[in-house]
Coordinates of C-alpha atoms in Angstrom, one line a residue:
M1 CA -0.1 0.0 0.1
R2 CA 1.3 3.5 -1.0
D3 CA 1.5 6.3 1.8
S4 CA -0.9 8.2 -0.2
D5 CA -3.3 5.3 -0.3
R6 CA -3.3 4.9 3.6
I7 CA -3.9 8.8 3.8
W8 CA -6.9 8.9 1.4
L9 CA -8.4 5.6 2.7
T10 CA -8.2 6.7 6.3
R11 CA -10.0 10.0 5.0
A12 CA -12.7 7.9 3.4
I13 CA -13.2 5.8 6.6
A14 CA -13.5 9.1 8.6
L15 CA -16.1 10.4 6.1
S16 CA -18.1 7.1 6.4
Q17 CA -18.3 7.7 10.3
R18 CA -19.5 11.3 9.5
S19 CA -22.0 9.7 7.1
R20 CA -23.3 7.6 10.0
S21 CA -23.4 10.5 12.4
E22 CA -25.6 12.4 9.9
G23 CA -28.1 9.6 9.8
N24 CA -27.1 7.9 6.6
H25 CA -25.4 4.5 5.9
P26 CA -21.8 4.6 7.0
F27 CA -20.2 4.5 3.5
A28 CA -17.9 7.2 1.8
A29 CA -15.8 7.6 -1.4
I30 CA -13.3 10.1 -2.5
V31 CA -11.9 10.6 -6.1
V32 CA -8.4 11.8 -6.3
D33 CA -6.4 12.7 -9.4
A34 CA -3.0 11.6 -10.3
S35 CA -1.4 14.6 -8.7
G36 CA -3.1 13.9 -5.5
N37 CA -5.9 16.3 -5.7
A38 CA -9.4 15.5 -4.4
L39 CA -11.8 15.9 -7.3
A40 CA -15.0 14.7 -5.5
E41 CA -16.1 13.2 -2.2
A42 CA -19.4 11.8 -1.1
M43 CA -21.2 10.0 1.6
N44 CA -24.3 7.7 1.1
D45 CA -27.4 9.7 0.9
I46 CA -30.2 7.4 1.6
H47 CA -32.7 10.5 1.9
A48 CA -32.0 11.1 -1.9
D49 CA -32.7 7.8 -3.5
C50 CA -31.8 4.2 -3.2
T51 CA -29.1 4.7 -5.9
S52 CA -27.2 7.4 -3.8
H53 CA -24.3 5.2 -2.8
A54 CA -21.1 7.2 -2.0
E55 CA -19.2 5.7 -4.8
L56 CA -22.0 6.6 -7.4
V57 CA -22.4 10.2 -6.1
A58 CA -18.6 10.7 -6.1
V59 CA -18.3 9.4 -9.7
R60 CA -21.2 11.6 -10.9
T61 CA -19.6 14.6 -9.3
A62 CA -16.1 13.9 -10.8
S63 CA -17.8 13.0 -14.2
A64 CA -19.7 16.2 -14.3
K65 CA -16.4 18.1 -14.4
F66 CA -14.0 15.7 -16.1
N67 CA -14.3 13.3 -19.1
P68 CA -13.2 9.6 -19.1
M69 CA -9.9 10.3 -20.6
Q70 CA -9.2 12.9 -17.9
L71 CA -10.3 10.4 -15.2
R72 CA -8.1 7.6 -16.4
G73 CA -5.2 8.5 -14.0
A74 CA -7.7 9.1 -11.0
T75 CA -8.1 6.8 -8.0
L76 CA -11.5 6.2 -6.3
Y77 CA -11.1 5.5 -2.5
S78 CA -13.8 3.8 -0.8
S79 CA -14.6 2.8 2.8
A80 CA -16.1 -0.4 1.4
E81 CA -16.0 -2.6 -1.6
P82 CA -18.1 -1.0 -4.2
C83 CA -21.3 -2.9 -5.2
A84 CA -22.0 -4.0 -8.7
M85 CA -23.9 -0.7 -9.5
C86 CA -20.9 1.5 -8.2
A87 CA -18.3 -0.7 -9.9
G88 CA -20.2 -0.3 -13.2
A89 CA -20.2 3.5 -12.6
I90 CA -16.5 3.4 -11.8
Y91 CA -15.9 1.5 -15.1
W92 CA -18.0 3.9 -17.3
S93 CA -16.5 7.0 -15.6
G94 CA -13.0 6.0 -16.9
I95 CA -11.4 5.9 -13.3
G96 CA -8.4 3.8 -13.7
R97 CA -7.9 2.7 -10.1
L98 CA -9.9 1.7 -7.1
V99 CA -8.7 1.3 -3.5
Y100 CA -11.1 0.1 -0.9
A101 CA -11.2 -0.8 2.7
L102 CA -13.9 -3.2 3.9
S103 CA -14.6 -6.3 1.7
E104 CA -18.0 -7.2 0.6
E105 CA -17.5 -10.5 2.5
R106 CA -16.7 -8.7 5.7
L107 CA -19.4 -6.1 5.3
L108 CA -22.0 -9.1 5.0
Q109 CA -20.8 -10.4 8.3
L110 CA -21.5 -7.1 9.9
T111 CA -24.9 -6.4 8.1
G112 CA -26.3 -10.0 8.1
N113 CA -29.7 -9.9 6.3
H114 CA -30.5 -6.2 7.2
P115 CA -33.1 -4.9 4.7
G116 CA -31.3 -1.8 4.5
N117 CA -28.3 -3.3 2.8
P118 CA -29.3 -6.4 0.8
T119 CA -25.8 -7.3 -0.2
L120 CA -25.1 -8.6 -3.8
T121 CA -22.3 -11.0 -3.4
L122 CA -20.5 -9.9 -6.6
P123 CA -17.0 -8.7 -6.2
C124 CA -16.1 -5.5 -8.0
R125 CA -13.1 -7.3 -9.6
E126 CA -15.6 -9.8 -11.3
V127 CA -17.6 -6.8 -12.6
F128 CA -14.4 -5.0 -13.9
A129 CA -13.1 -8.3 -15.3
R130 CA -16.0 -8.2 -17.9
G131 CA -15.1 -4.8 -19.3
Q132 CA -12.8 -4.0 -22.1
R133 CA -10.4 -1.8 -20.1
A134 CA -8.4 -2.7 -17.0
I135 CA -9.0 -1.0 -13.7
E136 CA -6.4 -1.6 -10.9
V137 CA -8.0 -2.7 -7.9
V138 CA -6.3 -2.6 -4.4
G139 CA -8.1 -4.0 -1.4
P140 CA -9.4 -5.0 1.1
L141 CA -7.2 -2.6 3.3
L142 CA -7.8 -1.3 6.9
E143 CA -10.7 -3.6 7.3
D144 CA -10.8 -3.4 11.0
E145 CA -10.7 0.4 11.0
A146 CA -13.4 0.6 8.5
A147 CA -15.6 -1.9 10.2
V148 CA -15.8 0.4 13.1
S149 CA -18.5 2.7 11.6
H150 CA -20.7 -0.3 10.9
R151 CA -20.5 -1.8 14.5
D152 CA -24.2 -1.8 16.0
F153 CA -25.4 0.1 13.0
W154 CA -27.2 -2.7 11.2
R155 CA -29.0 -4.0 14.2

């Protein structure tokens, strides 16, 4: 793990704690360009609509300002492994790299069968493998730290 990965992933995890404290599901994502500048950051927004996952909101924000060629060198940092919907958004945005904390498997252990998070057991690597361009995936990393914001949330 790069030092910058640890810094941005720790920031995404802290943002997931903020998301929880604001009454949303504890997920967050940050898009960072190749020079280390934050292009977008987002938390889940369950009050907006069911597709307002942090990764999707961050991708929408970055994509509104930058085209896929410009985002090719960007990294999306996520507090948890992106679901299939969010992985698709990352793919279509042109973002070239993903670093995530909590794995889908570990998240499922924390959420169980909670109706607020009906987990799709489809790793983002499998979604990306079906595409025509490669996306570098790094994770899971810092899972214990990322799990903190989920403890006792899904009960």
